[in-house]
Short mmCIF file of N, CA and C in Angstrom, two decimals:
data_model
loop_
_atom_site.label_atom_id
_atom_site.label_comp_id
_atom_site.label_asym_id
_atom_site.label_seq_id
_atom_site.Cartn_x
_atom_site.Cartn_y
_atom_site.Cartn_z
N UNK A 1 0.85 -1.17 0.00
CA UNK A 1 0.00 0.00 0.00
C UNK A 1 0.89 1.24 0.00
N UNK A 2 0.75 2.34 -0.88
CA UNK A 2 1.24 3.80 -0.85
C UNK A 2 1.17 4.36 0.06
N UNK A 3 2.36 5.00 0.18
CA UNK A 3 1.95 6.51 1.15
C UNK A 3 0.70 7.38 1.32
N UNK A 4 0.06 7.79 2.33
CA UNK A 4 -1.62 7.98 2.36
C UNK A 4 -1.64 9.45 1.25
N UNK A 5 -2.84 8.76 0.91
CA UNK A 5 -2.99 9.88 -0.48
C UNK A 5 -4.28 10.35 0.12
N UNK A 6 -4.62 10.65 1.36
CA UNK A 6 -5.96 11.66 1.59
C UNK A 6 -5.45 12.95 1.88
N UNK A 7 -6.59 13.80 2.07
CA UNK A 7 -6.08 15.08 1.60
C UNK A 7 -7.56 15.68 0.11
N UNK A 8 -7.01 16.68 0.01
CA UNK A 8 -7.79 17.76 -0.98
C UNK A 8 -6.91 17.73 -2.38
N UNK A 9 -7.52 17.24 -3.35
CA UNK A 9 -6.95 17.25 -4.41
C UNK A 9 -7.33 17.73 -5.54
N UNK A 10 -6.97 18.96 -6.29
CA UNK A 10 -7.53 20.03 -7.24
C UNK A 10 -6.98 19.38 -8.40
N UNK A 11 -7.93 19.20 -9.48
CA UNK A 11 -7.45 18.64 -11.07
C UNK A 11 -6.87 19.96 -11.38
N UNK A 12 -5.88 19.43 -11.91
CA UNK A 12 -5.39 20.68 -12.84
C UNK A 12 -5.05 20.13 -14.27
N UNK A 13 -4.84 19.02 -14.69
CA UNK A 13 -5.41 18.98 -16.37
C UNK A 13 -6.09 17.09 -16.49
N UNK A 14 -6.39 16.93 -17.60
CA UNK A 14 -6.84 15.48 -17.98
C UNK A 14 -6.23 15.34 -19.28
N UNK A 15 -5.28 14.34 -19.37
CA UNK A 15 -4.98 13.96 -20.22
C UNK A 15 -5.71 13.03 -21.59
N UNK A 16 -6.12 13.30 -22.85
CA UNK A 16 -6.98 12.22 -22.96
C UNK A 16 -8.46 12.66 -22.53
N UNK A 17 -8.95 13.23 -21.96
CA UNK A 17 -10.29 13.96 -21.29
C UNK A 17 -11.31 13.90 -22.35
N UNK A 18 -11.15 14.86 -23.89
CA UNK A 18 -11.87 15.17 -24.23
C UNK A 18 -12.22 13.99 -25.65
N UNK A 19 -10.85 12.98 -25.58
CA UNK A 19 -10.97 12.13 -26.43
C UNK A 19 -11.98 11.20 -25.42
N UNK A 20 -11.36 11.04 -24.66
CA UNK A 20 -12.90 9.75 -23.86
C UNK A 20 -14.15 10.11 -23.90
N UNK A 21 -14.24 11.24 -23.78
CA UNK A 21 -15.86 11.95 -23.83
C UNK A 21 -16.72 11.63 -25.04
N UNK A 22 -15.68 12.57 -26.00
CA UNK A 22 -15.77 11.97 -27.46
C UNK A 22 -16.62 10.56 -27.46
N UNK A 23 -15.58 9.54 -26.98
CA UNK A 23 -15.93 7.94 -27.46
C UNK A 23 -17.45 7.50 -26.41
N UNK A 24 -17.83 8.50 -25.47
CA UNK A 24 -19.16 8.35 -24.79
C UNK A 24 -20.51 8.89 -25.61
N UNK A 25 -19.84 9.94 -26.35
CA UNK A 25 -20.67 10.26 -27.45
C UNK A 25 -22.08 11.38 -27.05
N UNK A 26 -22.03 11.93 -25.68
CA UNK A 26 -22.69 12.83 -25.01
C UNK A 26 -22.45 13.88 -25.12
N UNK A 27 -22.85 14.48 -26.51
CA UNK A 27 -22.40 15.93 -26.58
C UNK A 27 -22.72 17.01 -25.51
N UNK A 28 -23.62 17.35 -25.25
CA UNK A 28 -24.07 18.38 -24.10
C UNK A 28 -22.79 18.03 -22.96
N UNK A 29 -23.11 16.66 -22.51
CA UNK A 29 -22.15 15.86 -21.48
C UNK A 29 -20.71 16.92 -21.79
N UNK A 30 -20.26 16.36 -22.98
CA UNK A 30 -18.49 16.42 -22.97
C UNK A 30 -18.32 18.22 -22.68
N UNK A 31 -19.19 18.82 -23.20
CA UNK A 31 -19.41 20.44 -23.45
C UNK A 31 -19.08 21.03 -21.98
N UNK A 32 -19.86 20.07 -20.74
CA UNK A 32 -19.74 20.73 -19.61
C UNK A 32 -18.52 20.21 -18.40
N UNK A 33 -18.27 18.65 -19.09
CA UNK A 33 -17.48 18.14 -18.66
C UNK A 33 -15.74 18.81 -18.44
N UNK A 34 -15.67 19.19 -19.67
CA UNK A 34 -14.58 20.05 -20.05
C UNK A 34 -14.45 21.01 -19.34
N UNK A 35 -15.64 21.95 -19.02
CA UNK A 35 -15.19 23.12 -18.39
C UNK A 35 -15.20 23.01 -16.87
N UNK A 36 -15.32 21.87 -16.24
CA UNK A 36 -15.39 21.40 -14.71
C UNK A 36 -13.88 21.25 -14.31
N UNK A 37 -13.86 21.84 -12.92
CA UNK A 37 -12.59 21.62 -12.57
C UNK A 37 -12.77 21.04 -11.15
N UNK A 38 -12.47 19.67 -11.04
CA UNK A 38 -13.05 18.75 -10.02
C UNK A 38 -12.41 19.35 -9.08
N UNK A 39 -12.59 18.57 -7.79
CA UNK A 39 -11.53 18.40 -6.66
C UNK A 39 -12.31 17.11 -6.06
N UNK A 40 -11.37 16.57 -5.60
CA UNK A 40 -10.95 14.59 -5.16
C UNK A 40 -10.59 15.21 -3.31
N UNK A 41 -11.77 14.79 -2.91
CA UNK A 41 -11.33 14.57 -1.32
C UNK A 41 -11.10 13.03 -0.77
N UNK A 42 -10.24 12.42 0.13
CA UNK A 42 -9.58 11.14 0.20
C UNK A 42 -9.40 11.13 1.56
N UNK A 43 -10.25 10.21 2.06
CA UNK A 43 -9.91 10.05 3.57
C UNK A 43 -10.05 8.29 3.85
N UNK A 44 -9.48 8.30 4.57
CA UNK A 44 -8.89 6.85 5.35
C UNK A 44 -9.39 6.98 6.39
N UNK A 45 -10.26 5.61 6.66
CA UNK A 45 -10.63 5.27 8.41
C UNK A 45 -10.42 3.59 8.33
N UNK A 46 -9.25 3.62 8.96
CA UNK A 46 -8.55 2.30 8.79
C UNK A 46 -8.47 1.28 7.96
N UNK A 47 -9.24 0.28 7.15
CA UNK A 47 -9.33 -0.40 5.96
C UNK A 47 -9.76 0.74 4.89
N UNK A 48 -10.87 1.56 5.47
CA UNK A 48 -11.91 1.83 4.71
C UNK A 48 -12.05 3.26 3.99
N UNK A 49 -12.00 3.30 2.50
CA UNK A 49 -11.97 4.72 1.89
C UNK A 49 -12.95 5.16 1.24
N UNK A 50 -12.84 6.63 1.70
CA UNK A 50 -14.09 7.15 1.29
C UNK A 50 -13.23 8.81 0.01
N UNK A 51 -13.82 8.22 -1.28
CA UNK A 51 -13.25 9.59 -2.34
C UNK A 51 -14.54 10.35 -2.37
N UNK A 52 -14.45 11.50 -2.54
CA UNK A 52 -15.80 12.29 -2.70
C UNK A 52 -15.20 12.99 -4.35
N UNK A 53 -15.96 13.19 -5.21
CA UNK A 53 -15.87 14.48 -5.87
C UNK A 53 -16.72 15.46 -5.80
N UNK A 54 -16.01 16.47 -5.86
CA UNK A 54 -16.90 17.91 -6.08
C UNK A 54 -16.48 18.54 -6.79
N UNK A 55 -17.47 19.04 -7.49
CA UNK A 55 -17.69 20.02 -9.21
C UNK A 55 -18.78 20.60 -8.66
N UNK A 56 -18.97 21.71 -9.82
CA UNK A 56 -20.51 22.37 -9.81
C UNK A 56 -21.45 22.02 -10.28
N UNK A 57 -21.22 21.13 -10.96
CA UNK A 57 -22.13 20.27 -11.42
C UNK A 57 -22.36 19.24 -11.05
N UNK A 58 -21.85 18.50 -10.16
CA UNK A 58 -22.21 17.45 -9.51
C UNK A 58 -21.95 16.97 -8.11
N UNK A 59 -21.65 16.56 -7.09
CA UNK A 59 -20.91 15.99 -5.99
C UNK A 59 -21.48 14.52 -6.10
N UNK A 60 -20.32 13.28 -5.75
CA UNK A 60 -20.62 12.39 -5.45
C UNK A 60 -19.62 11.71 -4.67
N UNK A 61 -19.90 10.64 -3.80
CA UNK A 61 -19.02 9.64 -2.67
C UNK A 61 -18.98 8.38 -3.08
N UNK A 62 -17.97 7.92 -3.17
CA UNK A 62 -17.92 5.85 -3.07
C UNK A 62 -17.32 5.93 -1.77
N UNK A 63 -17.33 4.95 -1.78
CA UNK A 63 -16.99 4.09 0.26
C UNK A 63 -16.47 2.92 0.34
N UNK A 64 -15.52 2.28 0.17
CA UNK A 64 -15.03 0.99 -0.38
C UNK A 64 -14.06 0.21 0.75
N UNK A 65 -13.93 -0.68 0.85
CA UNK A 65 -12.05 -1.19 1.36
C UNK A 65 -11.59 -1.89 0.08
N UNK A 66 -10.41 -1.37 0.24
CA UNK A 66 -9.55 -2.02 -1.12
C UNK A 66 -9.27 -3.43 -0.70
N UNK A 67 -9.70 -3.98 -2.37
CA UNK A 67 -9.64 -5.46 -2.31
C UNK A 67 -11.05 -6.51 -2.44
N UNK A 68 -11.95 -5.54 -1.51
CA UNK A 68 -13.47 -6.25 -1.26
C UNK A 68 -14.51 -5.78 -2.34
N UNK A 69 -15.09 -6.38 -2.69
CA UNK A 69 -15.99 -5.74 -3.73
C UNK A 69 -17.09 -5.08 -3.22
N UNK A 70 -17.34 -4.36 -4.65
CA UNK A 70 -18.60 -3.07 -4.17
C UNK A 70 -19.30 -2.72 -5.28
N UNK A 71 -20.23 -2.58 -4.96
CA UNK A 71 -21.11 -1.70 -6.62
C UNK A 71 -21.19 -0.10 -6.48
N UNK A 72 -20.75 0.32 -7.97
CA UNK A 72 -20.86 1.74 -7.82
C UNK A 72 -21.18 1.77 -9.13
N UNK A 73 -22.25 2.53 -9.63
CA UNK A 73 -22.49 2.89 -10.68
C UNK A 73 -22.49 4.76 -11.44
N UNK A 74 -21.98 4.83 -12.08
CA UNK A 74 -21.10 6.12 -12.44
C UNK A 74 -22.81 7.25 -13.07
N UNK A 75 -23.98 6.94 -12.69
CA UNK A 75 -24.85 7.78 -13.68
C UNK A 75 -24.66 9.11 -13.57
N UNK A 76 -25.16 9.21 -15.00
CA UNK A 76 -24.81 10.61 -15.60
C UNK A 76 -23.52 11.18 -15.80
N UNK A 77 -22.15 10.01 -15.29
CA UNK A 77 -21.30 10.84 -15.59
C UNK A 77 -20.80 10.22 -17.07
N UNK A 78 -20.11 8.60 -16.55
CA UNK A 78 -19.84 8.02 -17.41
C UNK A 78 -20.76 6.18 -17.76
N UNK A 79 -21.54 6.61 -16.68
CA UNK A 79 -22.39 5.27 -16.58
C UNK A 79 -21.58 3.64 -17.32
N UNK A 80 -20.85 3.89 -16.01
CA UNK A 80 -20.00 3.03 -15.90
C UNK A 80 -20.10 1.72 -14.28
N UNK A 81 -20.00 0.28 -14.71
CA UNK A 81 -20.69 -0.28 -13.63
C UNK A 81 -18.97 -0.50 -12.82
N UNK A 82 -18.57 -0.25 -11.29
CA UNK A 82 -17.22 -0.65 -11.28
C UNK A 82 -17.71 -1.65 -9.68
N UNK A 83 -16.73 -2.30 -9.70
CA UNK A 83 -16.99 -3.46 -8.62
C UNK A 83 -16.17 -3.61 -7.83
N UNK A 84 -14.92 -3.16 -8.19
CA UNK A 84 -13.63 -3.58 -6.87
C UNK A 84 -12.41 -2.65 -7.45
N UNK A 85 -11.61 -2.12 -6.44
CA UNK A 85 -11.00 -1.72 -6.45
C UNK A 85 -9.09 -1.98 -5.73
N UNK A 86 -8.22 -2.01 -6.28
CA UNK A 86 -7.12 -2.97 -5.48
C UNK A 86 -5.62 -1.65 -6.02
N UNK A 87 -4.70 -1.85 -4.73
CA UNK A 87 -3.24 -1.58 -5.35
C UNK A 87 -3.24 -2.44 -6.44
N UNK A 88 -1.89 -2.24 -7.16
CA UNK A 88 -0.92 -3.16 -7.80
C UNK A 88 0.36 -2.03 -7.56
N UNK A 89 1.29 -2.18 -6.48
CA UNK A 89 2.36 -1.08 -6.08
C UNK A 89 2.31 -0.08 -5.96
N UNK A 90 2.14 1.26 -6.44
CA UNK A 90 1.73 2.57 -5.34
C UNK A 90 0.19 3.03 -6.49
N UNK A 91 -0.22 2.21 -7.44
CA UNK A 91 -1.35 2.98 -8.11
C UNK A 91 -2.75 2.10 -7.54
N UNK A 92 -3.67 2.56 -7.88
CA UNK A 92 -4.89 2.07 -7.48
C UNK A 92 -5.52 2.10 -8.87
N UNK A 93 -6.48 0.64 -8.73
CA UNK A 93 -6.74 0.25 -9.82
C UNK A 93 -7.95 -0.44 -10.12
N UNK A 94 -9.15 -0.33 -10.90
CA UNK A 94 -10.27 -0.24 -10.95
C UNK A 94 -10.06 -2.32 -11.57
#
């Protein structure tokens, strides 16, 4: 496991961003997506993590322990179904 990565975390670019949007094919979507500038809050309570995002356009929370599975479903952003989450050496990985 990495060094603790909680804390307040401000996007400052996306690499690739506007090509993925693209391939979702949500025009209005990608239009507002683009001009959002998230921030990633990350807190640890012993196994268990909780990421929040906040935009102006949206806020949302997952709640997970890495390793155990979970359902989270992404609507309206990328409606995407994800189930578990794990290291593989200091990255975290869907």
């Amino acid at each position: 496991m990495p060094a603790s990565l909680c804390g307040t975390w401000d996007m400052i670019s996306n690499v690739n961003f506007e090509g993925y949007m693209i391939a979702l094919g949500n025009v209005c979507l990608r239009k507002i997506a683009l001009k959002l500038r998230m921030r990633k809050v990350i807190e640890q309570h012993g196994d268990q993590y909780i990421i929040k995002t906040i935009s102006t356009f949206r806020n949302y929370s997952i709640s997970f322990r890495v390793g155990q599975q979970f359902e989270e479903f992404t609507h309206g952003l990328d409606n995407r179904h994800r189930k578990c989450l794990s290291f593989k050496g200091m990255d975290l990985h869907q």
